[in-house]
Each structure stands twice: as structure tokens, then as C-alpha cells.
Amino acid sequence: MSEGLLRIGEVARRAGVTTAALRAWERRYGLLEPTRTEAGYRLYSAADVARVQAMQSHLADGLSAAEAAGLARTGASTPSPPRPADHAAELWASLDTFDDARAQLAFDRLIGEFSVETVLREAVLPYLRMLGERWSLGDASVAQEHFASTLLRERLLALARGWDAGVGPRAILACPPGERHDLGLVVFGLALRGRGWRVTFFGADTPIDTMAAASAQLQPHAVVLAAVASEPLDAVADGIAALARDHSVFLAGGGADEELAERIGARLLQAGPLEAAAEVGPEPSRARG
């Protein structure tokens, strides 16, 4: 036998696999590169053993046989799992430059690889915070704010289809009259849905009597009103107080404060949308209709 070369049985023994598996990997994926003796016997090198061991490691990491063999042949390491930041940066850049097609593709990639909550936490909410800060400093235009908010709202509402299905506790979500910014409420609703709630969403600029009528019919476990400024909530404080006498009412957003919540018998949600969803529930044992 040539010095340093091994028969297939010895390769199998050292690698801890069957000779049948080795032959299959050689035939299908070209993993092994044997030399032949004059008598026609295959002989394998230490490099072949190393490739077999690398393939086993990649298989243990959850890769398919074809992927594992490809990496083992090239000597590459297992590819790092994708990170939300990889696609989030692409989404942010495309939103800033009004590139709809590029933004849609970046959002598709995020949703295809990560959970909805991860996309909200790592991509959507950080961008909205940055956009707000830039707006306050005069570094973001009205056009940028409208473009980004519209695109993100449409994509998030598409994820929300059917979010009133199931048997969990129900929440009614709305913004009071005069409040037209409901993107944070959409994020909150998706997070709430992820915790098992059913969501009835009225969105921006909703009359209080509409919420009262819907609440009387649906008997929700929670009614959440959100506003970025205090004026819309203050203007209908009496109506919210009446609603709070019969239902669990929560106030959210930058326009809500503890004094108003206490005065009208509501609870204040001070945390961000994802944390606020955890603060509200779920409490399935108290769910109604």
C-alpha cells in the first residue's frame, strides 16, 4: 500500500461512518478523491478523512448533505446564521432614498428569515425611533416620514390579516379623534396578537361613540387608545371615562400620562409597543366573547 494512504474501511473507522455512506458521498458529491493502485483498489488520503469529518460536523449543524459536502470540499466553515441587522440596514437605506422596490425586497427577506416580533424589535422600531430623532433635528423631510410610514404601515397591516381569529382575549385598538398616527398601534397589535390575543383594529381618528358601541357589542378584555400628542386624548377625556366605567381601558403613546389615566379611570402603558403588549396580557381566563 502506498505510504500514508488508507483503504476505505480504515477511513470509515477513523471517521466513524459506514463504508456505504462514504461511497455514496464520493459518488454523489465528489467528497472523496481517491487514488488507485495498479490492482484497481481505491486509496484515500488524510485530506479525505478531514473532509469526511468536516461533512459530519456540518450535518450536525443542520445543513443538508449537499450543503455539507460543498463546504467540506472547499474547506469553508459553516456559514454564519443571518442576522436581522443585515437586512435591516438595507431596509433603512432604501426607505431613506424612496426606493420602494428595494425596501419591499428587504422587508420580504426579513419576514422570510425571522419572526414578526424580531422584525419589529430589530428593524421597524429602531428605524421609527431614528426617523423621529432626525425629524426633531431637522434631518428628515416630510416626504421621508410619509414614504417610510406609509410603506411600513401597509406591510405590517398585511401581516395583521386575520388577527381577530382564535379564542384568546379580545382587544380593541384605536386612536382618538384627531390622532392620525397609528403605526405604533399597529406594531402593538401585532405584538399582542403574538401573545394570543384577538385584535379588532379601528386605527386613526376613531370617534369615541364608535369605540363605545363596538365595546358594548364585542365585550373586549381591553380597549387601548393611543396618541402621540396629549390634545386628542384630553379633548375626549369624558368619553373615555365613560368607556372606562364598563371596560378595561388603556392609554398609550407619547400623548398619554399618569395624571390623565388616573383621572378617567384608565391604565397607562408607559413602555414601548412590544413591552406594552406583555404588560397588557394575555389573561385568557378573563377573556370574553
PDB file of C-alpha atoms in Angstrom:
ATOM      1  CA  MET A   1       0.000   0.000   0.000  1.00  0.00           C
ATOM      2  CA  SER A   2       1.242   3.497  -0.814  1.00  0.00           C
ATOM      3  CA  GLU A   3       2.671   5.234   2.223  1.00  0.00           C
ATOM      4  CA  GLY A   4       0.137   7.308   4.129  1.00  0.00           C
ATOM      5  CA  LEU A   5      -2.849   6.152   2.059  1.00  0.00           C
ATOM      6  CA  LEU A   6      -5.797   4.275   3.505  1.00  0.00           C
ATOM      7  CA  ARG A   7      -8.347   1.732   2.387  1.00  0.00           C
ATOM      8  CA  ILE A   8     -11.976   2.804   2.597  1.00  0.00           C
ATOM      9  CA  GLY A   9     -12.568   0.584   5.631  1.00  0.00           C
ATOM     10  CA  GLU A  10      -9.896   2.439   7.581  1.00  0.00           C
ATOM     11  CA  VAL A  11     -11.340   5.824   6.541  1.00  0.00           C
ATOM     12  CA  ALA A  12     -14.744   4.653   7.758  1.00  0.00           C
ATOM     13  CA  ARG A  13     -13.246   3.502  11.067  1.00  0.00           C
ATOM     14  CA  ARG A  14     -11.401   6.773  11.693  1.00  0.00           C
ATOM     15  CA  ALA A  15     -14.377   8.930  10.745  1.00  0.00           C
ATOM     16  CA  GLY A  16     -16.998   6.785  12.430  1.00  0.00           C
ATOM     17  CA  VAL A  17     -19.221   6.309   9.382  1.00  0.00           C
ATOM     18  CA  THR A  18     -20.133   3.336   7.244  1.00  0.00           C
ATOM     19  CA  THR A  19     -18.340   2.469   4.054  1.00  0.00           C
ATOM     20  CA  ALA A  20     -21.703   2.656   2.285  1.00  0.00           C
ATOM     21  CA  ALA A  21     -22.077   6.302   3.342  1.00  0.00           C
ATOM     22  CA  LEU A  22     -18.556   7.083   2.168  1.00  0.00           C
ATOM     23  CA  ARG A  23     -19.194   5.550  -1.239  1.00  0.00           C
ATOM     24  CA  ALA A  24     -22.455   7.492  -1.553  1.00  0.00           C
ATOM     25  CA  TRP A  25     -20.781  10.785  -0.610  1.00  0.00           C
ATOM     26  CA  GLU A  26     -17.984  10.124  -3.077  1.00  0.00           C
ATOM     27  CA  ARG A  27     -20.393   9.242  -5.888  1.00  0.00           C
ATOM     28  CA  ARG A  28     -22.998  11.957  -5.318  1.00  0.00           C
ATOM     29  CA  TYR A  29     -20.964  14.870  -4.065  1.00  0.00           C
ATOM     30  CA  GLY A  30     -17.353  14.193  -5.041  1.00  0.00           C
ATOM     31  CA  LEU A  31     -16.374  14.442  -1.393  1.00  0.00           C
ATOM     32  CA  LEU A  32     -13.501  11.934  -1.617  1.00  0.00           C
ATOM     33  CA  GLU A  33     -10.631  11.998  -4.106  1.00  0.00           C
ATOM     34  CA  PRO A  34      -9.064   8.507  -4.081  1.00  0.00           C
ATOM     35  CA  THR A  35      -6.062   7.299  -5.984  1.00  0.00           C
ATOM     36  CA  ARG A  36      -5.968   3.799  -7.457  1.00  0.00           C
ATOM     37  CA  THR A  37      -3.419   1.057  -7.127  1.00  0.00           C
ATOM     38  CA  GLU A  38      -2.291  -0.955 -10.111  1.00  0.00           C
ATOM     39  CA  ALA A  39      -4.758  -3.590  -8.975  1.00  0.00           C
ATOM     40  CA  GLY A  40      -7.595  -1.051  -9.064  1.00  0.00           C
ATOM     41  CA  TYR A  41      -8.066  -0.558  -5.315  1.00  0.00           C
ATOM     42  CA  ARG A  42      -9.094   2.892  -4.102  1.00  0.00           C
ATOM     43  CA  LEU A  43      -6.803   4.532  -1.590  1.00  0.00           C
ATOM     44  CA  TYR A  44      -7.635   7.630   0.434  1.00  0.00           C
ATOM     45  CA  SER A  45      -5.527  10.338   2.000  1.00  0.00           C
ATOM     46  CA  ALA A  46      -5.619  12.193   5.309  1.00  0.00           C
ATOM     47  CA  ALA A  47      -7.262  15.060   3.418  1.00  0.00           C
ATOM     48  CA  ASP A  48     -10.120  12.731   2.518  1.00  0.00           C
ATOM     49  CA  VAL A  49     -10.559  11.823   6.183  1.00  0.00           C
ATOM     50  CA  ALA A  50     -10.582  15.519   7.116  1.00  0.00           C
ATOM     51  CA  ARG A  51     -13.292  16.245   4.514  1.00  0.00           C
ATOM     52  CA  VAL A  52     -15.428  13.402   5.841  1.00  0.00           C
ATOM     53  CA  GLN A  53     -15.089  14.723   9.390  1.00  0.00           C
ATOM     54  CA  ALA A  54     -15.908  18.257   8.240  1.00  0.00           C
ATOM     55  CA  MET A  55     -19.004  16.986   6.455  1.00  0.00           C
ATOM     56  CA  GLN A  56     -20.161  15.215   9.595  1.00  0.00           C
ATOM     57  CA  SER A  57     -19.739  18.445  11.549  1.00  0.00           C
ATOM     58  CA  HIS A  58     -21.778  20.414   9.024  1.00  0.00           C
ATOM     59  CA  LEU A  59     -24.513  17.761   9.053  1.00  0.00           C
ATOM     60  CA  ALA A  60     -24.643  18.029  12.850  1.00  0.00           C
ATOM     61  CA  ASP A  61     -25.189  21.775  12.435  1.00  0.00           C
ATOM     62  CA  GLY A  62     -28.347  21.048  10.474  1.00  0.00           C
ATOM     63  CA  LEU A  63     -27.111  21.535   6.910  1.00  0.00           C
ATOM     64  CA  SER A  64     -28.315  19.334   4.075  1.00  0.00           C
ATOM     65  CA  ALA A  65     -25.940  16.688   2.722  1.00  0.00           C
ATOM     66  CA  ALA A  66     -25.316  18.715  -0.437  1.00  0.00           C
ATOM     67  CA  GLU A  67     -24.563  21.891   1.555  1.00  0.00           C
ATOM     68  CA  ALA A  68     -22.353  19.996   3.999  1.00  0.00           C
ATOM     69  CA  ALA A  69     -20.386  18.349   1.189  1.00  0.00           C
ATOM     70  CA  GLY A  70     -19.919  21.650  -0.610  1.00  0.00           C
ATOM     71  CA  LEU A  71     -18.461  23.285   2.478  1.00  0.00           C
ATOM     72  CA  ALA A  72     -16.298  20.270   3.259  1.00  0.00           C
ATOM     73  CA  ARG A  73     -14.832  20.240  -0.267  1.00  0.00           C
ATOM     74  CA  THR A  74     -13.913  23.920  -0.161  1.00  0.00           C
ATOM     75  CA  GLY A  75     -12.733  23.898   3.450  1.00  0.00           C
ATOM     76  CA  ALA A  76     -15.156  26.703   4.316  1.00  0.00           C
ATOM     77  CA  SER A  77     -16.666  26.937   7.761  1.00  0.00           C
ATOM     78  CA  THR A  78     -20.377  26.686   8.447  1.00  0.00           C
ATOM     79  CA  PRO A  79     -21.936  29.950   7.245  1.00  0.00           C
ATOM     80  CA  SER A  80     -22.979  32.295  10.000  1.00  0.00           C
ATOM     81  CA  PRO A  81     -26.719  32.452  10.507  1.00  0.00           C
ATOM     82  CA  PRO A  82     -28.331  35.542   9.032  1.00  0.00           C
ATOM     83  CA  ARG A  83     -28.758  38.486  11.388  1.00  0.00           C
ATOM     84  CA  PRO A  84     -31.684  40.922  11.390  1.00  0.00           C
ATOM     85  CA  ALA A  85     -29.203  43.797  11.120  1.00  0.00           C
ATOM     86  CA  ASP A  86     -28.008  42.504   7.748  1.00  0.00           C
ATOM     87  CA  HIS A  87     -31.367  43.201   6.107  1.00  0.00           C
ATOM     88  CA  ALA A  88     -32.463  45.996   8.463  1.00  0.00           C
ATOM     89  CA  ALA A  89     -29.693  48.246   7.191  1.00  0.00           C
ATOM     90  CA  GLU A  90     -30.824  47.583   3.634  1.00  0.00           C
ATOM     91  CA  LEU A  91     -34.415  48.422   4.566  1.00  0.00           C
ATOM     92  CA  TRP A  92     -33.428  51.665   6.281  1.00  0.00           C
ATOM     93  CA  ALA A  93     -31.262  52.822   3.394  1.00  0.00           C
ATOM     94  CA  SER A  94     -33.991  52.132   0.854  1.00  0.00           C
ATOM     95  CA  LEU A  95     -36.611  53.948   2.911  1.00  0.00           C
ATOM     96  CA  ASP A  96     -34.341  56.972   3.194  1.00  0.00           C
ATOM     97  CA  THR A  97     -33.863  57.081  -0.590  1.00  0.00           C
ATOM     98  CA  PHE A  98     -37.516  56.443  -1.546  1.00  0.00           C
ATOM     99  CA  ASP A  99     -36.572  53.133  -3.193  1.00  0.00           C
ATOM    100  CA  ASP A 100     -39.850  51.239  -2.950  1.00  0.00           C
ATOM    101  CA  ALA A 101     -38.777  48.075  -4.783  1.00  0.00           C
ATOM    102  CA  ARG A 102     -35.582  47.737  -2.741  1.00  0.00           C
ATOM    103  CA  ALA A 103     -37.449  48.378   0.524  1.00  0.00           C
ATOM    104  CA  GLN A 104     -40.076  45.778  -0.324  1.00  0.00           C
ATOM    105  CA  LEU A 105     -37.397  43.196  -1.065  1.00  0.00           C
ATOM    106  CA  ALA A 106     -35.537  43.943   2.167  1.00  0.00           C
ATOM    107  CA  PHE A 107     -38.773  43.608   4.136  1.00  0.00           C
ATOM    108  CA  ASP A 108     -39.552  40.319   2.359  1.00  0.00           C
ATOM    109  CA  ARG A 109     -36.153  38.980   3.365  1.00  0.00           C
ATOM    110  CA  LEU A 110     -36.629  39.999   6.979  1.00  0.00           C
ATOM    111  CA  ILE A 111     -40.039  38.355   7.233  1.00  0.00           C
ATOM    112  CA  GLY A 112     -38.777  35.283   5.406  1.00  0.00           C
ATOM    113  CA  GLU A 113     -35.947  34.677   7.865  1.00  0.00           C
ATOM    114  CA  PHE A 114     -37.139  35.995  11.228  1.00  0.00           C
ATOM    115  CA  SER A 115     -40.211  36.076  13.439  1.00  0.00           C
ATOM    116  CA  VAL A 116     -42.564  39.033  13.276  1.00  0.00           C
ATOM    117  CA  GLU A 117     -41.530  40.170  16.757  1.00  0.00           C
ATOM    118  CA  THR A 118     -37.846  40.048  15.795  1.00  0.00           C
ATOM    119  CA  VAL A 119     -38.513  42.144  12.693  1.00  0.00           C
ATOM    120  CA  LEU A 120     -40.443  44.658  14.790  1.00  0.00           C
ATOM    121  CA  ARG A 121     -37.793  44.809  17.510  1.00  0.00           C
ATOM    122  CA  GLU A 122     -34.676  44.818  15.338  1.00  0.00           C
ATOM    123  CA  ALA A 123     -35.771  46.619  12.165  1.00  0.00           C
ATOM    124  CA  VAL A 124     -39.059  48.521  12.333  1.00  0.00           C
ATOM    125  CA  LEU A 125     -38.979  50.156  15.766  1.00  0.00           C
ATOM    126  CA  PRO A 126     -35.306  51.232  15.633  1.00  0.00           C
ATOM    127  CA  TYR A 127     -35.915  52.897  12.290  1.00  0.00           C
ATOM    128  CA  LEU A 128     -39.003  54.714  13.543  1.00  0.00           C
ATOM    129  CA  ARG A 129     -37.068  55.955  16.576  1.00  0.00           C
ATOM    130  CA  MET A 130     -34.216  57.159  14.378  1.00  0.00           C
ATOM    131  CA  LEU A 131     -36.649  58.819  11.995  1.00  0.00           C
ATOM    132  CA  GLY A 132     -38.319  60.627  14.893  1.00  0.00           C
ATOM    133  CA  GLU A 133     -34.976  61.838  16.211  1.00  0.00           C
ATOM    134  CA  ARG A 134     -33.918  63.035  12.781  1.00  0.00           C
ATOM    135  CA  TRP A 135     -37.255  64.777  12.336  1.00  0.00           C
ATOM    136  CA  SER A 136     -36.787  66.677  15.597  1.00  0.00           C
ATOM    137  CA  LEU A 137     -33.307  67.751  14.465  1.00  0.00           C
ATOM    138  CA  GLY A 138     -34.489  68.777  11.030  1.00  0.00           C
ATOM    139  CA  ASP A 139     -32.524  65.996   9.315  1.00  0.00           C
ATOM    140  CA  ALA A 140     -35.562  64.173   7.897  1.00  0.00           C
ATOM    141  CA  SER A 141     -38.088  65.622   5.480  1.00  0.00           C
ATOM    142  CA  VAL A 142     -41.868  65.375   5.486  1.00  0.00           C
ATOM    143  CA  ALA A 143     -41.570  63.287   2.332  1.00  0.00           C
ATOM    144  CA  GLN A 144     -39.251  60.783   4.014  1.00  0.00           C
ATOM    145  CA  GLU A 145     -41.548  60.447   7.029  1.00  0.00           C
ATOM    146  CA  HIS A 146     -44.631  59.938   4.849  1.00  0.00           C
ATOM    147  CA  PHE A 147     -42.948  57.489   2.487  1.00  0.00           C
ATOM    148  CA  ALA A 148     -41.462  55.335   5.228  1.00  0.00           C
ATOM    149  CA  SER A 149     -44.569  55.360   7.422  1.00  0.00           C
ATOM    150  CA  THR A 150     -46.880  54.501   4.542  1.00  0.00           C
ATOM    151  CA  LEU A 151     -44.752  51.613   3.294  1.00  0.00           C
ATOM    152  CA  LEU A 152     -44.195  50.130   6.747  1.00  0.00           C
ATOM    153  CA  ARG A 153     -47.848  50.530   7.721  1.00  0.00           C
ATOM    154  CA  GLU A 154     -49.008  48.726   4.580  1.00  0.00           C
ATOM    155  CA  ARG A 155     -46.585  45.862   5.100  1.00  0.00           C
ATOM    156  CA  LEU A 156     -47.410  45.474   8.783  1.00  0.00           C
ATOM    157  CA  LEU A 157     -51.154  45.533   8.174  1.00  0.00           C
ATOM    158  CA  ALA A 158     -50.656  42.816   5.565  1.00  0.00           C
ATOM    159  CA  LEU A 159     -49.108  40.697   8.343  1.00  0.00           C
ATOM    160  CA  ALA A 160     -52.130  41.502  10.511  1.00  0.00           C
ATOM    161  CA  ARG A 161     -54.693  39.829   8.252  1.00  0.00           C
ATOM    162  CA  GLY A 162     -56.911  37.581  10.340  1.00  0.00           C
ATOM    163  CA  TRP A 163     -55.571  38.835  13.642  1.00  0.00           C
ATOM    164  CA  ASP A 164     -59.068  38.683  15.151  1.00  0.00           C
ATOM    165  CA  ALA A 165     -59.254  34.889  14.681  1.00  0.00           C
ATOM    166  CA  GLY A 166     -58.975  32.400  17.521  1.00  0.00           C
ATOM    167  CA  VAL A 167     -60.317  32.087  21.031  1.00  0.00           C
ATOM    168  CA  GLY A 168     -57.984  34.343  23.020  1.00  0.00           C
ATOM    169  CA  PRO A 169     -58.944  37.551  24.814  1.00  0.00           C
ATOM    170  CA  ARG A 170     -60.014  40.387  22.543  1.00  0.00           C
ATOM    171  CA  ALA A 171     -58.607  43.905  22.406  1.00  0.00           C
ATOM    172  CA  ILE A 172     -59.999  46.913  20.599  1.00  0.00           C
ATOM    173  CA  LEU A 173     -57.275  49.263  19.363  1.00  0.00           C
ATOM    174  CA  ALA A 174     -57.902  52.815  18.203  1.00  0.00           C
ATOM    175  CA  CYS A 175     -56.616  56.358  18.102  1.00  0.00           C
ATOM    176  CA  PRO A 176     -58.919  59.101  19.408  1.00  0.00           C
ATOM    177  CA  PRO A 177     -60.472  61.715  17.102  1.00  0.00           C
ATOM    178  CA  GLY A 178     -57.835  63.981  15.596  1.00  0.00           C
ATOM    179  CA  GLU A 179     -54.980  61.484  16.026  1.00  0.00           C
ATOM    180  CA  ARG A 180     -53.829  60.218  12.634  1.00  0.00           C
ATOM    181  CA  HIS A 181     -50.595  58.446  13.583  1.00  0.00           C
ATOM    182  CA  ASP A 182     -51.438  54.807  14.195  1.00  0.00           C
ATOM    183  CA  LEU A 183     -48.258  52.990  13.128  1.00  0.00           C
ATOM    184  CA  GLY A 184     -47.174  52.397  16.718  1.00  0.00           C
ATOM    185  CA  LEU A 185     -50.609  50.977  17.432  1.00  0.00           C
ATOM    186  CA  VAL A 186     -50.241  48.558  14.516  1.00  0.00           C
ATOM    187  CA  VAL A 187     -46.922  47.374  15.988  1.00  0.00           C
ATOM    188  CA  PHE A 188     -48.569  46.996  19.389  1.00  0.00           C
ATOM    189  CA  GLY A 189     -51.411  44.994  17.845  1.00  0.00           C
ATOM    190  CA  LEU A 190     -49.023  42.587  16.122  1.00  0.00           C
ATOM    191  CA  ALA A 191     -47.169  42.053  19.378  1.00  0.00           C
ATOM    192  CA  LEU A 192     -50.444  41.497  21.196  1.00  0.00           C
ATOM    193  CA  ARG A 193     -51.548  39.002  18.556  1.00  0.00           C
ATOM    194  CA  GLY A 194     -48.259  37.174  19.045  1.00  0.00           C
ATOM    195  CA  ARG A 195     -49.261  36.686  22.673  1.00  0.00           C
ATOM    196  CA  GLY A 196     -52.537  35.007  21.749  1.00  0.00           C
ATOM    197  CA  TRP A 197     -54.932  37.954  21.660  1.00  0.00           C
ATOM    198  CA  ARG A 198     -57.615  38.661  19.092  1.00  0.00           C
ATOM    199  CA  VAL A 199     -57.372  42.181  17.747  1.00  0.00           C
ATOM    200  CA  THR A 200     -60.119  44.470  16.484  1.00  0.00           C
ATOM    201  CA  PHE A 201     -58.367  47.430  14.920  1.00  0.00           C
ATOM    202  CA  PHE A 202     -60.053  50.779  14.203  1.00  0.00           C
ATOM    203  CA  GLY A 203     -56.874  52.773  13.701  1.00  0.00           C
ATOM    204  CA  ALA A 204     -56.610  56.517  13.319  1.00  0.00           C
ATOM    205  CA  ASP A 205     -59.183  59.197  14.108  1.00  0.00           C
ATOM    206  CA  THR A 206     -61.859  56.990  15.677  1.00  0.00           C
ATOM    207  CA  PRO A 207     -64.911  58.607  17.334  1.00  0.00           C
ATOM    208  CA  ILE A 208     -65.398  57.682  20.970  1.00  0.00           C
ATOM    209  CA  ASP A 209     -69.021  56.678  20.410  1.00  0.00           C
ATOM    210  CA  THR A 210     -67.835  54.230  17.749  1.00  0.00           C
ATOM    211  CA  MET A 211     -65.490  52.621  20.256  1.00  0.00           C
ATOM    212  CA  ALA A 212     -68.216  52.573  22.883  1.00  0.00           C
ATOM    213  CA  ALA A 213     -70.696  50.867  20.557  1.00  0.00           C
ATOM    214  CA  ALA A 214     -68.139  48.292  19.430  1.00  0.00           C
ATOM    215  CA  SER A 215     -67.095  47.621  23.008  1.00  0.00           C
ATOM    216  CA  ALA A 216     -70.696  47.073  24.065  1.00  0.00           C
ATOM    217  CA  GLN A 217     -71.106  44.553  21.261  1.00  0.00           C
ATOM    218  CA  LEU A 218     -67.764  42.732  21.496  1.00  0.00           C
ATOM    219  CA  GLN A 219     -67.139  42.945  25.253  1.00  0.00           C
ATOM    220  CA  PRO A 220     -63.355  43.110  24.853  1.00  0.00           C
ATOM    221  CA  HIS A 221     -60.915  42.356  27.604  1.00  0.00           C
ATOM    222  CA  ALA A 222     -59.046  45.568  26.785  1.00  0.00           C
ATOM    223  CA  VAL A 223     -59.642  48.822  24.931  1.00  0.00           C
ATOM    224  CA  VAL A 224     -56.406  50.584  24.013  1.00  0.00           C
ATOM    225  CA  LEU A 225     -56.322  54.227  22.899  1.00  0.00           C
ATOM    226  CA  ALA A 226     -53.061  55.640  21.588  1.00  0.00           C
ATOM    227  CA  ALA A 227     -51.966  59.169  20.690  1.00  0.00           C
ATOM    228  CA  VAL A 228     -48.618  60.822  20.054  1.00  0.00           C
ATOM    229  CA  ALA A 229     -49.870  64.143  21.469  1.00  0.00           C
ATOM    230  CA  SER A 230     -51.995  64.859  24.539  1.00  0.00           C
ATOM    231  CA  GLU A 231     -54.620  67.076  22.881  1.00  0.00           C
ATOM    232  CA  PRO A 232     -56.644  64.311  21.168  1.00  0.00           C
ATOM    233  CA  LEU A 233     -56.938  62.400  24.429  1.00  0.00           C
ATOM    234  CA  ASP A 234     -57.736  65.482  26.515  1.00  0.00           C
ATOM    235  CA  ALA A 235     -60.472  66.511  24.074  1.00  0.00           C
ATOM    236  CA  VAL A 236     -62.445  63.309  24.649  1.00  0.00           C
ATOM    237  CA  ALA A 237     -61.480  62.631  28.268  1.00  0.00           C
ATOM    238  CA  ASP A 238     -65.113  62.491  29.414  1.00  0.00           C
ATOM    239  CA  GLY A 239     -65.987  59.972  26.728  1.00  0.00           C
ATOM    240  CA  ILE A 240     -63.015  57.812  27.626  1.00  0.00           C
ATOM    241  CA  ALA A 241     -64.009  57.987  31.304  1.00  0.00           C
ATOM    242  CA  ALA A 242     -67.491  56.743  30.417  1.00  0.00           C
ATOM    243  CA  LEU A 243     -65.959  53.912  28.398  1.00  0.00           C
ATOM    244  CA  ALA A 244     -63.654  53.040  31.300  1.00  0.00           C
ATOM    245  CA  ARG A 245     -66.608  52.581  33.639  1.00  0.00           C
ATOM    246  CA  ASP A 246     -67.633  49.456  31.726  1.00  0.00           C
ATOM    247  CA  HIS A 247     -64.377  48.244  30.192  1.00  0.00           C
ATOM    248  CA  SER A 248     -60.657  47.953  30.919  1.00  0.00           C
ATOM    249  CA  VAL A 249     -59.217  50.972  29.108  1.00  0.00           C
ATOM    250  CA  PHE A 250     -55.506  51.529  28.500  1.00  0.00           C
ATOM    251  CA  LEU A 251     -53.829  54.732  27.291  1.00  0.00           C
ATOM    252  CA  ALA A 252     -50.641  54.536  25.245  1.00  0.00           C
ATOM    253  CA  GLY A 253     -48.290  56.714  23.244  1.00  0.00           C
ATOM    254  CA  GLY A 254     -46.459  59.947  23.914  1.00  0.00           C
ATOM    255  CA  GLY A 255     -49.723  61.826  24.488  1.00  0.00           C
ATOM    256  CA  ALA A 256     -50.777  59.691  27.466  1.00  0.00           C
ATOM    257  CA  ASP A 257     -49.732  60.455  31.020  1.00  0.00           C
ATOM    258  CA  GLU A 258     -50.380  59.133  34.503  1.00  0.00           C
ATOM    259  CA  GLU A 259     -52.471  62.118  35.609  1.00  0.00           C
ATOM    260  CA  LEU A 260     -54.951  61.729  32.772  1.00  0.00           C
ATOM    261  CA  ALA A 261     -55.126  57.962  33.157  1.00  0.00           C
ATOM    262  CA  GLU A 262     -55.903  58.225  36.867  1.00  0.00           C
ATOM    263  CA  ARG A 263     -58.466  60.973  36.317  1.00  0.00           C
ATOM    264  CA  ILE A 264     -60.510  58.998  33.819  1.00  0.00           C
ATOM    265  CA  GLY A 265     -60.094  55.543  35.364  1.00  0.00           C
ATOM    266  CA  ALA A 266     -57.738  54.117  32.739  1.00  0.00           C
ATOM    267  CA  ARG A 267     -54.362  52.398  32.963  1.00  0.00           C
ATOM    268  CA  LEU A 268     -51.234  53.909  31.468  1.00  0.00           C
ATOM    269  CA  LEU A 269     -48.946  51.869  29.216  1.00  0.00           C
ATOM    270  CA  GLN A 270     -45.601  53.622  29.513  1.00  0.00           C
ATOM    271  CA  ALA A 271     -43.399  51.058  27.771  1.00  0.00           C
ATOM    272  CA  GLY A 272     -42.742  50.659  24.066  1.00  0.00           C
ATOM    273  CA  PRO A 273     -45.220  48.720  21.900  1.00  0.00           C
ATOM    274  CA  LEU A 274     -43.641  45.292  22.391  1.00  0.00           C
ATOM    275  CA  GLU A 275     -43.199  45.677  26.142  1.00  0.00           C
ATOM    276  CA  ALA A 276     -46.680  47.187  26.489  1.00  0.00           C
ATOM    277  CA  ALA A 277     -48.177  44.108  24.857  1.00  0.00           C
ATOM    278  CA  ALA A 278     -46.590  41.976  27.561  1.00  0.00           C
ATOM    279  CA  GLU A 279     -47.909  44.384  30.211  1.00  0.00           C
ATOM    280  CA  VAL A 280     -51.484  44.064  28.989  1.00  0.00           C
ATOM    281  CA  GLY A 281     -51.584  40.299  28.980  1.00  0.00           C
ATOM    282  CA  PRO A 282     -52.589  37.738  27.919  1.00  0.00           C
ATOM    283  CA  GLU A 283     -55.073  36.685  30.549  1.00  0.00           C
ATOM    284  CA  PRO A 284     -57.144  34.013  28.752  1.00  0.00           C
ATOM    285  CA  SER A 285     -59.121  33.097  31.860  1.00  0.00           C
ATOM    286  CA  ARG A 286     -60.704  36.582  31.838  1.00  0.00           C
ATOM    287  CA  ALA A 287     -61.404  36.620  28.081  1.00  0.00           C
ATOM    288  CA  ARG A 288     -64.909  37.313  26.975  1.00  0.00           C
ATOM    289  CA  GLY A 289     -66.780  36.659  23.702  1.00  0.00           C
TER     290      GLY A 289
END
